[in-house]
Structures are given as C-alpha cells and as structure tokens.
Amino acid sequence: MNHADVLQAAGLSEAETTGGTLAVTSPIDGAEVARVAETQPGDMPEVIARAQEAFRAWCMLPAPRRGELVRLLGEELRSAKAQLGAMVTLEAGKIVSEGLGEVQEMIDICDFAVGLSRQLYGLTIASERPGHRMMETWHPLGPTAVITAFNFPVAVWSWNTAIALVCGNPVIWKPSEKTPLTAMACMKVFERALKRFGADAPEGLVQLVIGGAQIGEALVTAREIPLVSATGSTRMGRIVGPKVAERFGRSILELGGNNAMVVAPSADLDMAVRAIVFSAVGTAGQRCTSLRRLIVHESIREELVGRLKKAYESLPIGDPRREGTLVGPLIDMGARERMREALARARADGGRVHGGQPVSEGVPAGGAYVAPAIVEMPEQTEVVREETFAPILYVMGYDRLEDAIAMQNAVPQGLSSCIFTLDLREAETFISAAGSDCGIVNVNIGPSGAEIGGAFGGEKETGGGRESGSDAWKGYMRRATNTINYSDRLPLAQGVRFDI
Ligand code: UN1
C-alpha cells in the first residue's frame, strides 16, 4: 500500500489531509504525506469550555454506563486494528508487528477499563467514635489533558483516555506534532463508538487539538483542567510539571528512561540475548522503556558481547512495512544526528563502538535508517547517563552485585530495569528496597514491552507518574473521606471536649 492508501483506509479524507499548515512526513522515506490544519491558540478557550460542559453531563452518568462507551471503543478498535496499525507504521515508522501490537495495547486497556468501571472502589475505615462509620468515595475529577509523544502515538492516549472516561472525565488530546494523522484516525474509531453509544455522551467528550507549544501551554496553564497527563522528554516535563503545580493542578508525568539490564553469571544467556536484542533494537530504540545500558558480570562479558555482536550483524534493517524487517527508521534525520553525536562522545570517553553507522543500502531513500550500536564503555560516563532516543546499547562490566545495582541506580532517570539471573538471592535483592530504584523492575525479562495490567511509570527524572493498570485510576479521580454518624451523640475525635 502506498501512503495515500493507508490514509484512506483509516478513513481520513482528502479535505482533512490537505491544505493545512502542519506538514506531516513519513519516517519510512521522508515523504510528505499530508498537511493538516492546526488548532489556533485563540480556539483553546472554546475547547476548554466545551470540555467543562461535557464534564457536567458525563460525571453524572453511572460509571458502568461510562464503561459501556469504552467497551464499544474496544470493539471498534478490534475491527480497525489493521488500518490503525498501518497508520502507526506510516507515521511513526514501526514495523508491522509493533504497529499492530500498539493497537492491541489499546484494546487491552479498554478491556481493563470496562471492568474497572464496575469497581472504582473506596475503603471503609474503622472509626474511633461509637456509632460512626468512615469510608472513602471516589469522584470524577474534571477535564483531563493528555499530551502524547510520537513513539507511542496511540497506546498512551488510550491508557489515559479509557481510564479517564470510566472515571468520569472528558479528555483533550494533544498528540505529538509528528503524528497528528494517527491521532485523527484514532478519533474516527472513537467517533464510531460514540455513535453506537447514543445520546448519553455529551458533545466534546474527547477533543483533539493539533499544534505546538502554544497549544500545550494553553492546556498546562488552564485552571479548568485539573489533570494534565504528559508523556515525553524530561525537558518537556520540567516545563509542564511546575506550571501545573503553580496553579495547584495535578500532573501525571511519564518522561525519559535510561533502562538497564544486569546480567549475572548464572543467567540463561540464550534468553538474555533475545531479551537484549528486542529491548535495545525494537522500535529502533525509541521506546521510553528501551534497553540502553547493559551491566554484565565480568566473567561472562566477553562471551555475551560476542554473541550480541553476531546477532546485531544479521539484523534486518529497512522498510518497516516489509515482512521480516526488525529495525525500521528513526523518526527523522534529527534523531540520526543526535545518535551520531552520542556515539562521538562515547568514543571520546574511550568507548569501543560496534555498528551505529547510517544505512542507505537496501532501505527506502529519504528515511533515517541506522545500524543499531553496541558500545563497550570503560565506565558509565556522562553520555551514558543521558537518554538518547536511538538504538545505542552501552555495555559496562561489574564484579559484585552491589556495584551493578549502584551503577543501575546512578542515572537521573528511573523508569525500567531488569536482572537476568537464576540465583534467587540476586533476583530478590534486585527487586528489594536495596535494589533497583525504578518504577518497573523485572526478573528474566527485558525492560520494555510492559503489559497494561501493571501501573506504568517511574521515579526521579522520569517524573513519578503512574498510568495504565493497577490503581493508577486513582490519579484521575478525587477522593472524598466521609465520616457518617448514625448515633444520637456528637463525640469529638482525639478526645477533645467542647461542651456548650
Ligand atoms: C513509551 O515508550 O512511552 O512497556 C511507552 C512498553 C510499552 C509502552 C512504552 N508497553 O514498552
């Protein structure tokens, strides 16, 4: 299928994809595929007012009824999986299987949210006063801004939106400027679900705004938006976090990762090699969970690096639409340049670089294709402590597990981490309080490809937010503590006496 056919199959019309001010290119070949209209900053007050109005109606519907809309969204996503997956491939450059996998992630979170819509439970708490009961109830919070990145152009929206909707919150979505078409295609799917849902859904329940920093700024500073969920770089989070906090809004930040794997002497190396290659090279190293640092026991370092070099040599790099390709393009030429710079710095620090060169043969012209790099580092230097959104795997050695853990933790980011070991003591130590300081800590699997059932997010410069499964829904609601007195007395807590 050519690019235009993909847009058409996703239901995007000629009028929607031409004549706008935002040029959209495909990383596959750098070709311009569309020009879409941008939301103007002057439109934002109306968008926000519409979301507030929608909130008033939506928050009054029973949560299981709200869940019905999400159930229909899941159904529509199932039937649009191929078309939406192809859009992810076209606009983000993911290989077919990963494009489809991302849509599956949307379906999964819909299923999760539907079940959740019949829960949203609070606790009952023992009261110290006779004839009293304490409990907590959870209420919808209000319009929720969802700011997403190019690398997961649909899944991250769905994590936030499926949960926000069952929690009773309307959504205003600002996708990455690099992937507005995928967002538009997603809205088509959502609109089909809305139509089937019927008149209970208010106008403006989910709104899409397309544009740059000014649009983001309008969302971040709006007092009418109590929650901003933002996924992207730490640089972006440093701007968004304080601005939302300044107006006492709530933010869920999911920022950079610098994810490590510790490989211990007892590790099953066959499994480790597969896990390393998928997590370091998959999505061309552009997941926030991508494996970037390998911390290997000195006794197996040479063998493991040798096996990895061999695996890297035969990686099929090229057109992500082609069957068998494992490494598609980087998002753009800027990303390739940043990869080149990082490798130059690593070399200057004494790193031995294998691979990492631009690839122009056997790949579509105009795309930013690269050979994934393995870099043997003498130590964890500054460039290793930074997140470069590219397939660079830095390798460092260790002798004692505590040193490996210290190295894993000695970066500003705290998203994902893992250990390969068959030694129970090592595994338990790594996931204990003395172990990894990340939000995701795995044993004998790689750091990427998390399931939606767990809470997703990380510590330190990763921003501290949690999205997706477990009790992350609580971030989208407000908690009320209720004390109910069913006695005929009015005792005061803490034994205070105040007799009148
Ligand atoms: C991201 O890169 O922003 O765990 C999200 C994973 C995916 C989500 C990544 N399920 O790799």
mmCIF file of C-alpha atoms and ligand atoms in Angstrom, residues 94 98 101-102 105 149 151-153 155-156 159 231-232 254-255 278 283 286-290 292 387 389 415-416 440 447-452 456 467-468, ligand 1:
data_model
loop_
_atom_site.group_PDB
_atom_site.id
_atom_site.type_symbol
_atom_site.label_atom_id
_atom_site.label_comp_id
_atom_site.label_asym_id
_atom_site.label_seq_id
_atom_site.Cartn_x
_atom_site.Cartn_y
_atom_site.Cartn_z
ATOM 1 C CA LYS A 94 7.238 0.970 13.498
ATOM 2 C CA GLU A 98 4.830 -3.460 16.589
ATOM 3 C CA GLY A 101 0.945 -4.554 18.993
ATOM 4 C CA GLU A 102 0.362 -0.948 19.865
ATOM 5 C CA GLU A 105 -2.329 -2.410 23.806
ATOM 6 C CA ALA A 149 4.706 11.547 22.190
ATOM 7 C CA ASN A 151 6.813 6.909 19.726
ATOM 8 C CA PHE A 152 3.549 5.515 21.091
ATOM 9 C CA PRO A 153 1.148 7.683 19.136
ATOM 10 C CA ALA A 155 -1.378 3.455 23.066
ATOM 11 C CA VAL A 156 -0.508 6.201 25.523
ATOM 12 C CA TRP A 159 -4.163 4.323 28.557
ATOM 13 C CA THR A 231 4.387 11.792 28.137
ATOM 14 C CA GLY A 232 7.626 12.926 26.520
ATOM 15 C CA GLU A 254 5.928 9.960 32.134
ATOM 16 C CA LEU A 255 9.291 11.238 30.958
ATOM 17 C CA PHE A 278 14.309 -7.000 21.372
ATOM 18 C CA THR A 283 11.150 0.225 17.829
ATOM 19 C CA GLN A 286 12.730 4.670 20.547
ATOM 20 C CA ARG A 287 10.665 3.342 23.427
ATOM 21 C CA CYS A 288 10.882 5.119 26.732
ATOM 22 C CA THR A 289 11.473 1.595 28.057
ATOM 23 C CA SER A 290 14.185 0.689 25.512
ATOM 24 C CA ARG A 292 20.124 1.449 26.896
ATOM 25 C CA GLU A 387 18.802 9.275 27.310
ATOM 26 C CA PHE A 389 16.383 8.140 21.697
ATOM 27 C CA LEU A 415 11.751 4.128 34.579
ATOM 28 C CA SER A 416 12.568 0.471 33.909
ATOM 29 C CA ILE A 440 9.486 -1.122 36.734
ATOM 30 C CA PRO A 447 12.790 -3.701 30.488
ATOM 31 C CA SER A 448 10.366 -2.920 27.645
ATOM 32 C CA GLY A 449 7.021 -4.262 26.490
ATOM 33 C CA ALA A 450 5.124 -3.903 29.748
ATOM 34 C CA GLU A 451 1.557 -5.226 29.982
ATOM 35 C CA ILE A 452 -1.263 -2.779 30.667
ATOM 36 C CA PHE A 456 3.347 2.181 34.273
ATOM 37 C CA GLU A 467 -0.580 5.348 34.137
ATOM 38 C CA SER A 468 -2.438 2.324 32.839
HETATM 39 C C1 UN1 B 1 6.555 4.510 25.861
HETATM 40 O O1 UN1 B 1 7.601 4.225 25.291
HETATM 41 O O2 UN1 B 1 6.218 5.718 26.037
HETATM 42 O O3 UN1 B 1 6.387 -1.004 28.028
HETATM 43 C C2 UN1 B 1 5.557 3.517 26.351
HETATM 44 C C3 UN1 B 1 6.448 -0.708 26.834
HETATM 45 C C4 UN1 B 1 5.179 -0.280 26.157
HETATM 46 C C5 UN1 B 1 4.870 1.146 26.435
HETATM 47 C C6 UN1 B 1 6.001 2.100 26.196
HETATM 48 N N1 UN1 B 1 4.105 -1.110 26.633
HETATM 49 O O4 UN1 B 1 7.486 -0.765 26.187
#
